[in-house]
Tab-separated table of C-alpha atoms and ligand atoms in Angstrom:
chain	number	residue	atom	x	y	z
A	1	UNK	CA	91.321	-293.434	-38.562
A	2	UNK	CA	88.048	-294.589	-40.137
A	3	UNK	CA	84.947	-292.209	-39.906
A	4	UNK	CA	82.900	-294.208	-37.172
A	5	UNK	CA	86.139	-294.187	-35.050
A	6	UNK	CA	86.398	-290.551	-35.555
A	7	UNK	CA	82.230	-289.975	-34.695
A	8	UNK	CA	82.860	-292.431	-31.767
A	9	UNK	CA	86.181	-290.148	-30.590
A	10	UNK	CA	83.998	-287.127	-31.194
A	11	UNK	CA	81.460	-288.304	-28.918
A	12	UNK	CA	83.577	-288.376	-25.907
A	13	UNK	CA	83.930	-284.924	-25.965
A	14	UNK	CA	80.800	-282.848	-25.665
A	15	UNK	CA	82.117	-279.426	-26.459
A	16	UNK	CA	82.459	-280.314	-29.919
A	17	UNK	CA	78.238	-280.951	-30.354
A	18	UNK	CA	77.764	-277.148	-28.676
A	19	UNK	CA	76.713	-274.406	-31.046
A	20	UNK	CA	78.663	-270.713	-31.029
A	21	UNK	CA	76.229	-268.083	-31.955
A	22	UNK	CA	74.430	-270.902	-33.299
A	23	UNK	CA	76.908	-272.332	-35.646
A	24	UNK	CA	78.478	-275.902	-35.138
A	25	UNK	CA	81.458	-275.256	-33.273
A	26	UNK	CA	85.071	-275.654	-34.819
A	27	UNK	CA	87.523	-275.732	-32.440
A	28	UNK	CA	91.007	-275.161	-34.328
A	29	UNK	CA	92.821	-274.142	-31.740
A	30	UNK	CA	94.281	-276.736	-29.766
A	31	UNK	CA	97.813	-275.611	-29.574
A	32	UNK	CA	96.424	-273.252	-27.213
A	33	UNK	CA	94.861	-275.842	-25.316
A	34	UNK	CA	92.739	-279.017	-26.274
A	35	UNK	CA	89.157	-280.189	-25.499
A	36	UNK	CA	88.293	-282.692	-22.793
A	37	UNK	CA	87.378	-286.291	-23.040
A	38	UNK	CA	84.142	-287.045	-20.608
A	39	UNK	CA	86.828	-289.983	-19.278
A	40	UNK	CA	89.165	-286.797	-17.893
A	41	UNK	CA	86.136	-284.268	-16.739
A	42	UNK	CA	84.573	-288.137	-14.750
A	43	UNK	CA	88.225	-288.613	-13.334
A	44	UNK	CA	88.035	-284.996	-11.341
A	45	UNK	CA	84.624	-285.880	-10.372
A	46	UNK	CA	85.093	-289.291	-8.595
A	47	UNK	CA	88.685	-287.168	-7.573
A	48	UNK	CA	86.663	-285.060	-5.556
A	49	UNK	CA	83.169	-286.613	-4.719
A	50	UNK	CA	84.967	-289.446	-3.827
A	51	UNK	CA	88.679	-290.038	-3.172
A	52	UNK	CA	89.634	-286.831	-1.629
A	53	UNK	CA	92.015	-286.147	1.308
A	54	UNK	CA	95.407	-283.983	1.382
A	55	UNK	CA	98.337	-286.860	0.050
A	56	UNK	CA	101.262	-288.124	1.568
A	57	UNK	CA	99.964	-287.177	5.047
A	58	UNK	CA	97.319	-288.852	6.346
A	59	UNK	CA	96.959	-292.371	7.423
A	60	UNK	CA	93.448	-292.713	6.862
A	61	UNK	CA	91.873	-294.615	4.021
A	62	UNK	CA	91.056	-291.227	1.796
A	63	UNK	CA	94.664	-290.328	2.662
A	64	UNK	CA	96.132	-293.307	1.535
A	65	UNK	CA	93.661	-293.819	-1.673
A	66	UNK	CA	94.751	-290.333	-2.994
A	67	UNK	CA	98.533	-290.937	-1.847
A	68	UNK	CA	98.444	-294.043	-4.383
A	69	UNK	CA	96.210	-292.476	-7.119
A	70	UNK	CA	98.690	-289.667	-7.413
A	71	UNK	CA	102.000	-291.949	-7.434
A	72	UNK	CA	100.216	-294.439	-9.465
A	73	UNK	CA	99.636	-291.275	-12.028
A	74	UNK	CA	102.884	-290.474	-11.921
A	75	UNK	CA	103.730	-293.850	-13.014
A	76	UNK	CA	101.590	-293.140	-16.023
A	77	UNK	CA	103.272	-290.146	-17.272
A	78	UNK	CA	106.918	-291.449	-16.597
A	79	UNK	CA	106.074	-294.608	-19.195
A	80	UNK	CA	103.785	-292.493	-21.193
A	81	UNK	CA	106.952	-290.218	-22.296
A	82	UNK	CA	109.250	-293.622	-21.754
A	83	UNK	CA	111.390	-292.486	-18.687
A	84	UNK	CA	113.602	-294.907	-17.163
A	85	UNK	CA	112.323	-294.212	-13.388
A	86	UNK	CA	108.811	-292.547	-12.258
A	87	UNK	CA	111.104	-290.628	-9.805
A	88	UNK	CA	112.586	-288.725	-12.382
A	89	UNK	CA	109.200	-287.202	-13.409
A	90	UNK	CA	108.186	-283.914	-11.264
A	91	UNK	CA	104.364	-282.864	-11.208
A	92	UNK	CA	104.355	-279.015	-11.588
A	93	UNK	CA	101.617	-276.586	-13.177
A	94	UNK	CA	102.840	-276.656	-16.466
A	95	UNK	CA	105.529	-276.444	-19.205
A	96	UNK	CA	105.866	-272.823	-17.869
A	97	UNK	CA	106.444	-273.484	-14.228
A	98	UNK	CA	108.368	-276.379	-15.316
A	99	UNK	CA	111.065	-274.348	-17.691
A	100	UNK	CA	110.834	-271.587	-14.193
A	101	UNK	CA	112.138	-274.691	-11.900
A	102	UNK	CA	115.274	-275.803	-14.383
A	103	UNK	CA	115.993	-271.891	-14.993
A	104	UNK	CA	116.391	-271.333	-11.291
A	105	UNK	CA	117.714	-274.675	-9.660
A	106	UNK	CA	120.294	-275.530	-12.919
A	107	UNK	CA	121.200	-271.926	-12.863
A	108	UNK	CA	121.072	-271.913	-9.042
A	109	UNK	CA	123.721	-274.769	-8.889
A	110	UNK	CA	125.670	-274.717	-11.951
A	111	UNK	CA	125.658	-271.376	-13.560
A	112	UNK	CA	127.976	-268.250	-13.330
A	113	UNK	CA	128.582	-264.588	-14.269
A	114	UNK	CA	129.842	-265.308	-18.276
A	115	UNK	CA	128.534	-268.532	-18.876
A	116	UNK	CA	125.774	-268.753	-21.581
A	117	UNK	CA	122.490	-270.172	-22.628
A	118	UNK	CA	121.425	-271.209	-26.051
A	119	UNK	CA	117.748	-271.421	-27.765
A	120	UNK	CA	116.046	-271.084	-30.353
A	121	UNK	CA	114.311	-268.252	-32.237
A	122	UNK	CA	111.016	-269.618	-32.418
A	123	UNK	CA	110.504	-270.344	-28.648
A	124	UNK	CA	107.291	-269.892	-26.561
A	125	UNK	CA	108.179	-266.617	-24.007
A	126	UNK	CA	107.623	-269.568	-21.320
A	127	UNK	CA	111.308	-270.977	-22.700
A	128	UNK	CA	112.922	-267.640	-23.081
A	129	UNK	CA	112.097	-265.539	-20.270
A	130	UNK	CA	113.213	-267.817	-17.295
A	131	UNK	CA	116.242	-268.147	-19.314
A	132	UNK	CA	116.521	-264.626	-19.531
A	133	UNK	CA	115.724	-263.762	-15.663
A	134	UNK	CA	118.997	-266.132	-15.135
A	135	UNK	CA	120.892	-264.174	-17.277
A	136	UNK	CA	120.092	-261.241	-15.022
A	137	UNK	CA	120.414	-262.613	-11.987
A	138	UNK	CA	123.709	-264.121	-13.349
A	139	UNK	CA	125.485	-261.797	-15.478
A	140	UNK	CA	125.016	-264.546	-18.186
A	141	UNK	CA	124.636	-264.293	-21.879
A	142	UNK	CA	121.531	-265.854	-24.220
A	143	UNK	CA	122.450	-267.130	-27.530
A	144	UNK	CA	120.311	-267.879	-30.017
A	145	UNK	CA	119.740	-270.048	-32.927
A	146	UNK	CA	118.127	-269.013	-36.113
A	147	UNK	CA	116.184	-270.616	-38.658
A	148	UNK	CA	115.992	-270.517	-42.220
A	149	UNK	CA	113.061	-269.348	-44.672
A	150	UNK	CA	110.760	-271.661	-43.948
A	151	UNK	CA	111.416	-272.076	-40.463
A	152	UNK	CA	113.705	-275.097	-39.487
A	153	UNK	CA	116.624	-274.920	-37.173
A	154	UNK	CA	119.816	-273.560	-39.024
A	155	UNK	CA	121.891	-276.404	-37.456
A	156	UNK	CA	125.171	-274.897	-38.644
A	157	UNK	CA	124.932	-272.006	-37.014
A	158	UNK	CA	123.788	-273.651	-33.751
A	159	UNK	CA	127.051	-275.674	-33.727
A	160	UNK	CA	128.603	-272.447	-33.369
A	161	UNK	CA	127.092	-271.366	-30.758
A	162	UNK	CA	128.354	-273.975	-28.393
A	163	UNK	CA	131.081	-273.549	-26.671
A	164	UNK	CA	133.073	-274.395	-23.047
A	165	UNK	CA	130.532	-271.340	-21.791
A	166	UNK	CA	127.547	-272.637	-22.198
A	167	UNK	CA	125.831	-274.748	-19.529
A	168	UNK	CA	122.605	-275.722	-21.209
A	169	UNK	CA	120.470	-275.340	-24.078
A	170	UNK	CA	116.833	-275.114	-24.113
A	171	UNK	CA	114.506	-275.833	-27.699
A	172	UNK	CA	111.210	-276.646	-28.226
A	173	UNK	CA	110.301	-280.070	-29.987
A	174	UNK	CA	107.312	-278.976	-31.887
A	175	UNK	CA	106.977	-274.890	-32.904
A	176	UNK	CA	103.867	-273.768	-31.373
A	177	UNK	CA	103.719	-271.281	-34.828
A	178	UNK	CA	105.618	-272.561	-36.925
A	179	UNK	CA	104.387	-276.234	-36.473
A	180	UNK	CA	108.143	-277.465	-37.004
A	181	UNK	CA	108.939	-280.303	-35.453
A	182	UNK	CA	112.813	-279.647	-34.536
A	183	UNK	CA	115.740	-282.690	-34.776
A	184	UNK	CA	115.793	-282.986	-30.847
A	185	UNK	CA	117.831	-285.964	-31.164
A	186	UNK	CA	120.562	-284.169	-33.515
A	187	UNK	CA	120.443	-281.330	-31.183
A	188	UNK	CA	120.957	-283.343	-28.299
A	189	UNK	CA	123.609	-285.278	-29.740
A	190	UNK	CA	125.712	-282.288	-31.084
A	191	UNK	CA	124.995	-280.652	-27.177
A	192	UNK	CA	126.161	-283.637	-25.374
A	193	UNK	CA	129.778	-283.927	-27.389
A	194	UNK	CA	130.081	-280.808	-25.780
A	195	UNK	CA	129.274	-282.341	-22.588
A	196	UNK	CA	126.277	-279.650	-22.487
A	197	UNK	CA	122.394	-280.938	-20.949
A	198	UNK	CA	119.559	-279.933	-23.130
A	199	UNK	CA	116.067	-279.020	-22.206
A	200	UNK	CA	113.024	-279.564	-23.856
A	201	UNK	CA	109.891	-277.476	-24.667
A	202	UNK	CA	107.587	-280.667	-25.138
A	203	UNK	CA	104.496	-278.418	-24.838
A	204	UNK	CA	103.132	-279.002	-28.432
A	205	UNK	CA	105.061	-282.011	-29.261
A	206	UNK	CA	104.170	-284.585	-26.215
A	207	UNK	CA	100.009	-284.268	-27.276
A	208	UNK	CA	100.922	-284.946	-31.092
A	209	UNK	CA	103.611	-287.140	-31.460
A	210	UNK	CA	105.000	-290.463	-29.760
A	211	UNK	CA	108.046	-289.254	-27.075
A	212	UNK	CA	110.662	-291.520	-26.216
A	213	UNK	CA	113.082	-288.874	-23.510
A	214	UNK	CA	115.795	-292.455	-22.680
A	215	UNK	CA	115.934	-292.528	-26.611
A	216	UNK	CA	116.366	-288.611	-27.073
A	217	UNK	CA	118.696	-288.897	-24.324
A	218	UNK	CA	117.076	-285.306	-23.103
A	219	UNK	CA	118.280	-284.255	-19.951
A	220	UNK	CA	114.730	-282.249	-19.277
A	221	UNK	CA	111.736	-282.475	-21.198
A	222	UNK	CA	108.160	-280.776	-20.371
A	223	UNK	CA	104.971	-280.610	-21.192
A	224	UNK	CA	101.636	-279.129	-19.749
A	225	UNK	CA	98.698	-281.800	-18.967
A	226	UNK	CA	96.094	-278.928	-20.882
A	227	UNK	CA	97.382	-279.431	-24.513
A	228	UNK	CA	97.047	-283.276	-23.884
A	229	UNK	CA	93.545	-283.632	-23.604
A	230	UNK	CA	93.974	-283.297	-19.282
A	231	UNK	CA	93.061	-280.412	-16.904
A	232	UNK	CA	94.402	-277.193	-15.951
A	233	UNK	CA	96.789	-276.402	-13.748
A	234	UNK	CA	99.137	-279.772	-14.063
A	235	UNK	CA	101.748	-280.775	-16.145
A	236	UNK	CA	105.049	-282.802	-15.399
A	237	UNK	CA	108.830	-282.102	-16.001
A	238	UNK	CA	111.419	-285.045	-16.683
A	239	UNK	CA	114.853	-285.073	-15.292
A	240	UNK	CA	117.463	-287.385	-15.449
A	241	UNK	CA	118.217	-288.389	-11.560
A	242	UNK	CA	121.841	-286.995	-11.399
A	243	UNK	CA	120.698	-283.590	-12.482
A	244	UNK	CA	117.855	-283.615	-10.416
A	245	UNK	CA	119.917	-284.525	-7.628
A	246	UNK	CA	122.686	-282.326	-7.985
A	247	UNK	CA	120.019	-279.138	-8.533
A	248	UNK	CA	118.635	-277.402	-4.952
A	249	UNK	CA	115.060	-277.107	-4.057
A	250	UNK	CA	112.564	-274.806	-6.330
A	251	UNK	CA	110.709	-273.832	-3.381
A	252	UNK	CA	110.259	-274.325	-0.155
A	253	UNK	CA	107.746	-275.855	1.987
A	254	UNK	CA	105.910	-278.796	3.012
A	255	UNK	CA	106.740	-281.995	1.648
A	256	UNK	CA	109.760	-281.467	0.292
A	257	UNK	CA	111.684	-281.532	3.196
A	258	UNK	CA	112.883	-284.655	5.504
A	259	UNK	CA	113.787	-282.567	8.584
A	260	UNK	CA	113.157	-279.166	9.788
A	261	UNK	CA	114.786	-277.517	13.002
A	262	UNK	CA	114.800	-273.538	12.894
A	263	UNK	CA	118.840	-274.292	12.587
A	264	UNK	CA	118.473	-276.477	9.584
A	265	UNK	CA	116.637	-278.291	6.974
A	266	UNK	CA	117.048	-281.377	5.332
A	267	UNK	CA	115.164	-282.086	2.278
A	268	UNK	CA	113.317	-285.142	1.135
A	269	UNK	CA	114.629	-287.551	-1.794
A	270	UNK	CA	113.572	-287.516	-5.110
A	271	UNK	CA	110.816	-286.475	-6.873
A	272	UNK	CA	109.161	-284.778	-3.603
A	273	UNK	CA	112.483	-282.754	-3.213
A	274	UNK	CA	110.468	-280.537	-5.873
A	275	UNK	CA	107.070	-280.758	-5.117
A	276	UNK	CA	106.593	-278.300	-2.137
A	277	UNK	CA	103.082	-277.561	-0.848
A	278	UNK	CA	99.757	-279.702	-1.746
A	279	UNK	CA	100.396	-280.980	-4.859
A	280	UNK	CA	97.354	-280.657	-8.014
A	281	UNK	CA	96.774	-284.516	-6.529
A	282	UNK	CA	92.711	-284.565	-8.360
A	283	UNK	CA	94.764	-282.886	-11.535
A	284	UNK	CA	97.661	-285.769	-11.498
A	285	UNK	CA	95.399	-288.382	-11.581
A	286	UNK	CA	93.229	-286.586	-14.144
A	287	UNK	CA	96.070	-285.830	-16.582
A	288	UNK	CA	97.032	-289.611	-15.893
A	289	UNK	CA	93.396	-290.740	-17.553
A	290	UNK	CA	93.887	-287.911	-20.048
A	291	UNK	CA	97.262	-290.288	-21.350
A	292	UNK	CA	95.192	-293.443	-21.045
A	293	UNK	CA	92.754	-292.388	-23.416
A	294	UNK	CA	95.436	-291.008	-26.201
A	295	UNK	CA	97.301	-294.292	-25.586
A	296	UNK	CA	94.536	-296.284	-26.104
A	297	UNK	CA	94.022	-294.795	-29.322
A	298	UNK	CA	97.712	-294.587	-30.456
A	299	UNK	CA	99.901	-292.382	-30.796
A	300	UNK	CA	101.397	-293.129	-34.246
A	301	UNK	CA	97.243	-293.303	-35.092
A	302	UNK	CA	97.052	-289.598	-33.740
A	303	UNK	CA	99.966	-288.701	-35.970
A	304	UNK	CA	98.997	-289.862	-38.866
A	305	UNK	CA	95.556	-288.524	-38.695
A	306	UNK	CA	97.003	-285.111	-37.953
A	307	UNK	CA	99.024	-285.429	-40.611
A	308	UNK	CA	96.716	-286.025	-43.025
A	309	UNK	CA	94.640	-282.958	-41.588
A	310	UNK	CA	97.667	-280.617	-41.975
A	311	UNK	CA	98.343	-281.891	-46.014
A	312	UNK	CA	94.359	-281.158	-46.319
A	313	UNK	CA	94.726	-278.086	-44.565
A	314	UNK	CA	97.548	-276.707	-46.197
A	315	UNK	CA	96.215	-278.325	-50.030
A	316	UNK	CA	92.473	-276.357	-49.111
A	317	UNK	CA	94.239	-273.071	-47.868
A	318	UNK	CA	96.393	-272.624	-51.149
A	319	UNK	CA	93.411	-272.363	-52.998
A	320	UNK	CA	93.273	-268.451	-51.102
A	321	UNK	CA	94.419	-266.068	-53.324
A	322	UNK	CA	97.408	-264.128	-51.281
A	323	UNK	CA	97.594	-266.660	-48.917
A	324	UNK	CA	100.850	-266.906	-47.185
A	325	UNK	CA	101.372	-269.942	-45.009
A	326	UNK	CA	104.151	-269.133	-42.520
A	327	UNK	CA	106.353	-272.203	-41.539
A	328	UNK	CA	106.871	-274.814	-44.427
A	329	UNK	CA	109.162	-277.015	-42.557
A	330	UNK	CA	109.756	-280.763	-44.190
A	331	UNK	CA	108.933	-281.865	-40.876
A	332	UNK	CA	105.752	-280.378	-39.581
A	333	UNK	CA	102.536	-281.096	-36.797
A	334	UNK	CA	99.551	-280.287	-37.767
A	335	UNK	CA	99.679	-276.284	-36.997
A	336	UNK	CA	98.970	-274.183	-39.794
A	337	UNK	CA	99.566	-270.315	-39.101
A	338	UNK	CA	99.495	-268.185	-42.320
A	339	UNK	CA	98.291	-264.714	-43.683
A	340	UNK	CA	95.951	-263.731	-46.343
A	341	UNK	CA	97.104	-260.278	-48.817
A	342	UNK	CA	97.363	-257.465	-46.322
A	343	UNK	CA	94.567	-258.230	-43.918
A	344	UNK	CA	95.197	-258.005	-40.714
A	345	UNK	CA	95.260	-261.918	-38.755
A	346	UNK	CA	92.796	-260.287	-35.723
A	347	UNK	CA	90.081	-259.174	-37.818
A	348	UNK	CA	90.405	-262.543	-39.925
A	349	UNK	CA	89.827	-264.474	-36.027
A	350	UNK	CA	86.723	-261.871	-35.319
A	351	UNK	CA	85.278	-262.526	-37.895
A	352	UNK	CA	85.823	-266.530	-37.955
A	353	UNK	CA	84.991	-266.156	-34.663
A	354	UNK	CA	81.214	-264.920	-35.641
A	355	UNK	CA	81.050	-268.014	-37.974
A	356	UNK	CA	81.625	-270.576	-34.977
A	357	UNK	CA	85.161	-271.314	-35.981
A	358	UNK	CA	88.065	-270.738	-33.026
A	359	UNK	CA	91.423	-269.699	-34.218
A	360	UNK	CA	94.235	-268.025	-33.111
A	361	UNK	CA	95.814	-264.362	-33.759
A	362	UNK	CA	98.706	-262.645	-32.816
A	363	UNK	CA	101.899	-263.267	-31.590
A	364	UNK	CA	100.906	-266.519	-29.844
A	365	UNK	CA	103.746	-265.723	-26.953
A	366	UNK	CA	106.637	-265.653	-29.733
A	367	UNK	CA	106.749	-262.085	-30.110
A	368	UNK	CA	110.473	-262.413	-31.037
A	369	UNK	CA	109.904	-264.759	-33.365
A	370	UNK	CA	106.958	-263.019	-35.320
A	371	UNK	CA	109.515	-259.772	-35.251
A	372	UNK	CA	112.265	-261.406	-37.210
A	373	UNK	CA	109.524	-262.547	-39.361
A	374	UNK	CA	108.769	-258.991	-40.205
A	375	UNK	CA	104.943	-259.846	-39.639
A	376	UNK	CA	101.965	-258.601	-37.554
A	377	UNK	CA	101.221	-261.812	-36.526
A	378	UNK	CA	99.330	-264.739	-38.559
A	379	UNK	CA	95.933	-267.009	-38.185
A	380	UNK	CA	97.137	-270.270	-36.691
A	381	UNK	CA	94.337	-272.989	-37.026
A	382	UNK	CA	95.892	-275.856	-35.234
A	383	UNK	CA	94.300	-279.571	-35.502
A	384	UNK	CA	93.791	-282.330	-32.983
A	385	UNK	CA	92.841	-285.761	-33.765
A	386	UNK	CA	89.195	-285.325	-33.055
A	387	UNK	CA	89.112	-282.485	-36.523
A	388	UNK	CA	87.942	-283.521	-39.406
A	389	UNK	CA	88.627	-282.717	-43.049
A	390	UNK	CA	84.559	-281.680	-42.980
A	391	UNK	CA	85.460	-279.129	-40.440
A	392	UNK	CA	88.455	-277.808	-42.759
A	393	UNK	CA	86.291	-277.826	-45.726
A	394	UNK	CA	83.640	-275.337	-43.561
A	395	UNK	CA	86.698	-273.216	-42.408
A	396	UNK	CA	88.266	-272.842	-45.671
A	397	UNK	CA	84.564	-272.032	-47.210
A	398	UNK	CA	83.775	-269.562	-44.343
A	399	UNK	CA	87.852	-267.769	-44.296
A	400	UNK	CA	87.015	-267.344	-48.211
A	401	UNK	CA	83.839	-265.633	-47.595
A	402	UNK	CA	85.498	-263.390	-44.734
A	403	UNK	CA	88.428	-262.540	-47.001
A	404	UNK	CA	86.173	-261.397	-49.213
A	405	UNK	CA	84.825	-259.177	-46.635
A	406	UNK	CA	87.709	-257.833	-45.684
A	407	UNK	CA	89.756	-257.178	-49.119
B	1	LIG	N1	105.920	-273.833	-24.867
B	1	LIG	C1	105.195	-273.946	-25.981
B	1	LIG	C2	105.867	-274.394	-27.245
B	1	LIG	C3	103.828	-273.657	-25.949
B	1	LIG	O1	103.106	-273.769	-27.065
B	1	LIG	C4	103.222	-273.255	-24.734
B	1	LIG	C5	101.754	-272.930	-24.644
B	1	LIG	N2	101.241	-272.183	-25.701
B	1	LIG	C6	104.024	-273.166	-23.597
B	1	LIG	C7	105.357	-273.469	-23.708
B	1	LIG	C8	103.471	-272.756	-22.276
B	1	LIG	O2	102.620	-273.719	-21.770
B	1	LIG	P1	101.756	-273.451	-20.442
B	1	LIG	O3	101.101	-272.123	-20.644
B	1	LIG	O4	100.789	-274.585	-20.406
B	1	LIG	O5	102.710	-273.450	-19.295
């Protein structure tokens, strides 16, 4: 990416000209959720100053106009992540409420008292509690796969784990701490010579690097429309047809049924079997801009810009005496999350904080990840493809002056 398509890119997103206690802002933390492009924040307002009426109901124009600009945005996410058929992709809130729906319908329809559920130890809370309400509900077992010292999958030991108990496994692509991106495909592969489905956590993976879900062969994959550049509240799940199919209703309500008689209920086909209620119909189409304008930069150009910010990033950082970068995987996004000497990450973020600079401290929902670690926590600075190595130079300039501070 040359620097006058980076100032152009910049430009479409006016957050990044505002000043924080009157410092240029730096906005590293985008695995927590990205900035807007003006394209997304002009899609809600012609979504609501112009095109909107309640979808799927009406048979006036509004109606109809909103009907097609939600189905025609689902037709945008199904060949943004490459899915054979647009009915396979479900709108829901999020990668959260998305991992909820598989927990409760798969379990729902094909788990048991004893069977077993495998992921990983550096999951988001969002793909370990669902699993883990199952397991209560059920009687079930969750099985875990470690990772080695600097924080890729320990495949061995995950072969292990499989066995004629387990109904599904659930992983994240990309490690929302550790940055790793994780061999879906191998862990697919290994799952389905066991005949087992496998879900994926495409929260921090879908924004950063191209998705192919036919190639993966992933039964599920799911992301949330905030970390790709789209609103709030909207995000999509993939599922093959035949599980989708085979699984029961998430919830119930309008929509997703065909008929309704106080005896019985039929429900409605696919993908409205799992979209009860009003769907987000201004978010949808929002989300569905948010993937035009990444695709009409590139995704491979995204990568490879990120890439280059992580090698900076992680080349600038070293320079910090006592700084410990935690997650060196050979395969890495651009998420950096490390800890300086004995200092505590939080103070490090307050005081960033006072410099203009967003990061992120803690746990970042991986509490059982940063346990095995041993660690407090750690600093993540993650990049998106509207940083620059100008804005890592500042942050590396201003976390030297605050470790000073605090040492
Ligand atoms: N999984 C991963 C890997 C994440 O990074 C996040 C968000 N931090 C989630 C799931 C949850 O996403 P959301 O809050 O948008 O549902």
């Amino acid at each position: 990416m040359d620097k006058q398509e980076l100032l152009n890119i910049r430009a479409d997103f006016p957050i990044l000209s505002e000043k924080i206690y009157n410092k240029d802002l730096i906005y590293f933390d985008n695995g927590a959720t990205t900035q807007k492009p003006r394209a997304v924040v002009e899609k809600i307002e012609e979504g609501y100053y112009h095109l909107n009426a309640n979808i799927h109901r009406g048979v006036h124009y509004l109606s109809q106009k909103a009907t097609e600009a939600h189905e025609a945005a689902r037709i945008t996410v199904a060949e943004f992540l490459k899915a054979g058929k647009h009915e396979e992709i479900i709108f829901t809130r999020g990668t959260t409420e998305a991992i909820n729906l598989v927990a409760t319908s798969f379990g729902e329809a094909f788990c048991k008292a004893g069977d077993e559920v495998v992921v990983s130890v550096m999951e988001h809370h969002s793909n370990i509690v669902p699993w883990q309400m199952l397991c209560e509900r059920k009687g079930m077992t969750l099985r875990v796969i470690p990772a080695n010292e600097k924080g890729e999958l320990d495949i061995e030991a995950y072969k292990t784990l499989l066995n004629e108990r387990t109904k599904i496994v659930s992983i994240a692509h990309v490690s929302n701490v550790l940055g790793t991106i994780n061999p879906v495909a191998e862990v697919i592969r290994i799952a389905h010579q066991k005949n087992i489905p496998v879900l994926v956590d495409g929260a921090q993976s879908v924004p950063h690097i191209p998705v192919n879900v036919v190639e993966l062969d992933a039964d599920f994959y799911v992301f949330s429309g905030h970390k790709i550049y789209g609103p709030t509240g909207i995000g999509a799940l993939y599922g093959k047809e035949k599980w989708l199919n085979a699984m029961p209703p998430y919830q119930g309500g309008g929509e997703m049924i065909a008929t309704v008689t106080f005896e019985k209920t039929t429900y409605n086909e696919l993908p409205f079997k799992f979209e009860a209620g009003t769907p987000e119909y201004i978010g949808s189409t929002a989300l569905a801009e948010a993937l035009r304008y990444v695709q009409a930069i590139g995704m491979d150009k995204i990568a490879a810009h990120e890439h280059d910010l992580l090698v900076y990033g992680t080349e600038r950082l070293m320079e910090i005496e006592g700084m410990r970068i935690i997650g060196t995987a050979d395969q890495k996004s651009s998420v950096i999350s490390f800890l300086v000497g004995n200092i505590h990450p939080y103070d490090i973020g307050m005081l960033l904080d006072k410099l203009g600079i967003a990061v992120r401290t803690g746990h970042h929902c991986a509490q059982p990840l940063i346990d095995s670690l041993g660690i407090p926590g750690t600093v993540r600075a993650s990049f998106a493809f509207y940083n620059t190595k100008e804005e890592i130079d500042v942050f590396v300039t201003a976390l030297k002056r605050v470790v000073t501070m605090l040492e």
